[in-house]
Every structure is written in C-alpha cells, then in structure tokens.
mmCIF file of C-alpha atoms in Angstrom:
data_model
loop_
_atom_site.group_PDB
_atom_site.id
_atom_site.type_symbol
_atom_site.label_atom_id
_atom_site.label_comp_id
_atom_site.label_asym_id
_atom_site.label_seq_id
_atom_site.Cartn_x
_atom_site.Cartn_y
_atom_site.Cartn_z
ATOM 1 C CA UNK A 1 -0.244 8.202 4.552
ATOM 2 C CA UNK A 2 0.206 9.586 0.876
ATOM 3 C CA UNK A 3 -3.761 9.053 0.632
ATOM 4 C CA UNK A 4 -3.836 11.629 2.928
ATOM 5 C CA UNK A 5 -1.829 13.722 1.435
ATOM 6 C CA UNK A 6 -3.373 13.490 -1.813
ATOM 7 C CA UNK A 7 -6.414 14.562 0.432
ATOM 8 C CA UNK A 8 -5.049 17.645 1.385
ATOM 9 C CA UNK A 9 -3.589 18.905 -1.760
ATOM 10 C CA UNK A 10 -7.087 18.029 -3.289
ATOM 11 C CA UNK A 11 -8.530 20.373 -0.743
ATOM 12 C CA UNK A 12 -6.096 23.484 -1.272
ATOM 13 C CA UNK A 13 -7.014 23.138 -5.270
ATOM 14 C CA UNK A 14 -10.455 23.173 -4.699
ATOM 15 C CA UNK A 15 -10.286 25.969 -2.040
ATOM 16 C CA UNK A 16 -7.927 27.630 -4.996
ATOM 17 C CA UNK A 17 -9.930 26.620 -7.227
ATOM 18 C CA UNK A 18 -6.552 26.556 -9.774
ATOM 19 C CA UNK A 19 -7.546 23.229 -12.155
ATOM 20 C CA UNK A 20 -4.434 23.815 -13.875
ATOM 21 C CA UNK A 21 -2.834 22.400 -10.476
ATOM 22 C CA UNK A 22 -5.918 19.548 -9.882
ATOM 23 C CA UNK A 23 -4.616 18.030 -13.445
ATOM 24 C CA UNK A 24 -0.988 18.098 -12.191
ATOM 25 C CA UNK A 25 -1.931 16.817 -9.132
ATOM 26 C CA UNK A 26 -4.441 14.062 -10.588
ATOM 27 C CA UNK A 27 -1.317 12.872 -13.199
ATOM 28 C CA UNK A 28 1.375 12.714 -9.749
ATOM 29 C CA UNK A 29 -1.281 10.875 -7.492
ATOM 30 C CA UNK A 30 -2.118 8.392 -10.608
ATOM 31 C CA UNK A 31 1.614 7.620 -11.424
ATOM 32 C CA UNK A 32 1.721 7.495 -7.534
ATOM 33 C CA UNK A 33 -0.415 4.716 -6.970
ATOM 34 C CA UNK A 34 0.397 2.707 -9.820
ATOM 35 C CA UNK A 35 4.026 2.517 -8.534
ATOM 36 C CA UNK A 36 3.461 2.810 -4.530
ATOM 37 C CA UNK A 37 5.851 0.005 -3.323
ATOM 38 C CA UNK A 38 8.613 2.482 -4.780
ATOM 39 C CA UNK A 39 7.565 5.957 -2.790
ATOM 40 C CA UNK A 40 6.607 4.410 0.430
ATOM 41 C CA UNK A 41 9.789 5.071 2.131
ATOM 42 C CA UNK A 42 9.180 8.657 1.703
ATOM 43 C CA UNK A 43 6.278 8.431 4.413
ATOM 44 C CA UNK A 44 7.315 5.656 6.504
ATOM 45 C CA UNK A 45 3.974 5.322 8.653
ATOM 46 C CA UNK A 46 3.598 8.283 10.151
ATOM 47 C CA UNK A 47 3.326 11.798 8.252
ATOM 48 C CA UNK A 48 4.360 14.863 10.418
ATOM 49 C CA UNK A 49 1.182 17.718 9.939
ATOM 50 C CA UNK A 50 2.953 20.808 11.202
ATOM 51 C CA UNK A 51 2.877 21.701 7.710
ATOM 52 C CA UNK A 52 -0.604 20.974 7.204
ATOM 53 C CA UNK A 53 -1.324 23.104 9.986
ATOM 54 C CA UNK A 54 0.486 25.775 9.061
ATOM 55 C CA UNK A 55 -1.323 26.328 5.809
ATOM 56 C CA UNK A 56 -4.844 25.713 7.386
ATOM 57 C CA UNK A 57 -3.756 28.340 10.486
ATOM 58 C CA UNK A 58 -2.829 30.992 7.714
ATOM 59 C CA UNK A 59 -5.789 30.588 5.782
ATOM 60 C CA UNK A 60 -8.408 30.639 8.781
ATOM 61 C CA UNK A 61 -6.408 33.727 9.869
ATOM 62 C CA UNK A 62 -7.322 34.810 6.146
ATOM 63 C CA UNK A 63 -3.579 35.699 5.480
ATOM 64 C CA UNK A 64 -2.973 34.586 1.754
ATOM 65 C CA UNK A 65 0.695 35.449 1.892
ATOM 66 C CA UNK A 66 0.911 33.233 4.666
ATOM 67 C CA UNK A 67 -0.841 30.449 3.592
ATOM 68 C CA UNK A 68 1.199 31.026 0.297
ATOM 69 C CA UNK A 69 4.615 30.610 1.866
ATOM 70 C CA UNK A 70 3.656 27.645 4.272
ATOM 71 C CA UNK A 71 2.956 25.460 1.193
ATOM 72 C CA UNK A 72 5.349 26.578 -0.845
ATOM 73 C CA UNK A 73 7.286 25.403 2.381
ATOM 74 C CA UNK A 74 5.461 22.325 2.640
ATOM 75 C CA UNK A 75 5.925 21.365 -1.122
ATOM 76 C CA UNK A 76 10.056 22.226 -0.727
ATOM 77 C CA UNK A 77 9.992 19.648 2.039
ATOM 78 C CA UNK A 78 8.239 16.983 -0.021
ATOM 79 C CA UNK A 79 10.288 17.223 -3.292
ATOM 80 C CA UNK A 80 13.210 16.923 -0.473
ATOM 81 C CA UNK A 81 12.320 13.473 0.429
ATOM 82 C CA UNK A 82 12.164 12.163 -3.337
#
C-alpha cells in the first residue's frame, strides 16, 4: 500500500515538475522502506483513494486551486496517521 502511495506522490512531482519536493519525497520513501515493519500500521491493507481522486478530478477539470487544496488535504490526513 505505501508503494502505491509513493507512486502517486511521484506522479504529482513530475506533473509539478517541483524537484525540490522529488528530493524530499525520495529521502521519506528511502527512510520509509528501510524501516517498513514500523509504518505499516499506518496503512493496514487497504488504502482509502477518495483523496487520490480528488486531486486527479481537480486537475482533469484543470482547476489548480482545487487540485491544490485536495492534497494539501490529502497530505494533512497522512501526517495524521503518524
């Protein structure tokens, strides 16, 4: 499940194309999988996409405010669950 959320994020910063936020991301998904055992509770086995689908709904509707707010809602939500 956190592969495919590591997915996802990859795909937002290379649709951003913000490498400031791919390094960031590349350091959390490394320090991620080096210690998995400890942040698999946060996923349990299933991963709820309504927020993935938000995002990818604002940005096919071409709304960047949108898509702006529904990750920054998505990424509230995960730091939540540490």
């Amino acid at each position: 499940v956190a592969e495919a959320e590591f997915a996802f994020f990859g795909e937002m910063v290379h649709s951003s194309g913000n490498r400031v936020l791919g390094l960031i991301g590349n350091a959390v998904a490394q320090v991620w999988r080096q210690n998995a055992p400890l942040f698999e509770p946060l996923f349990g086995e299933r991963m709820d996409t309504q927020a993935h689908e938000q995002v990818l709904q604002a940005i096919r509707a071409r709304d960047p405010v949108a898509a702006r707010r529904a990750y920054e809602a998505h990424g509230l939500t995960m730091a939540s669950l540490a």
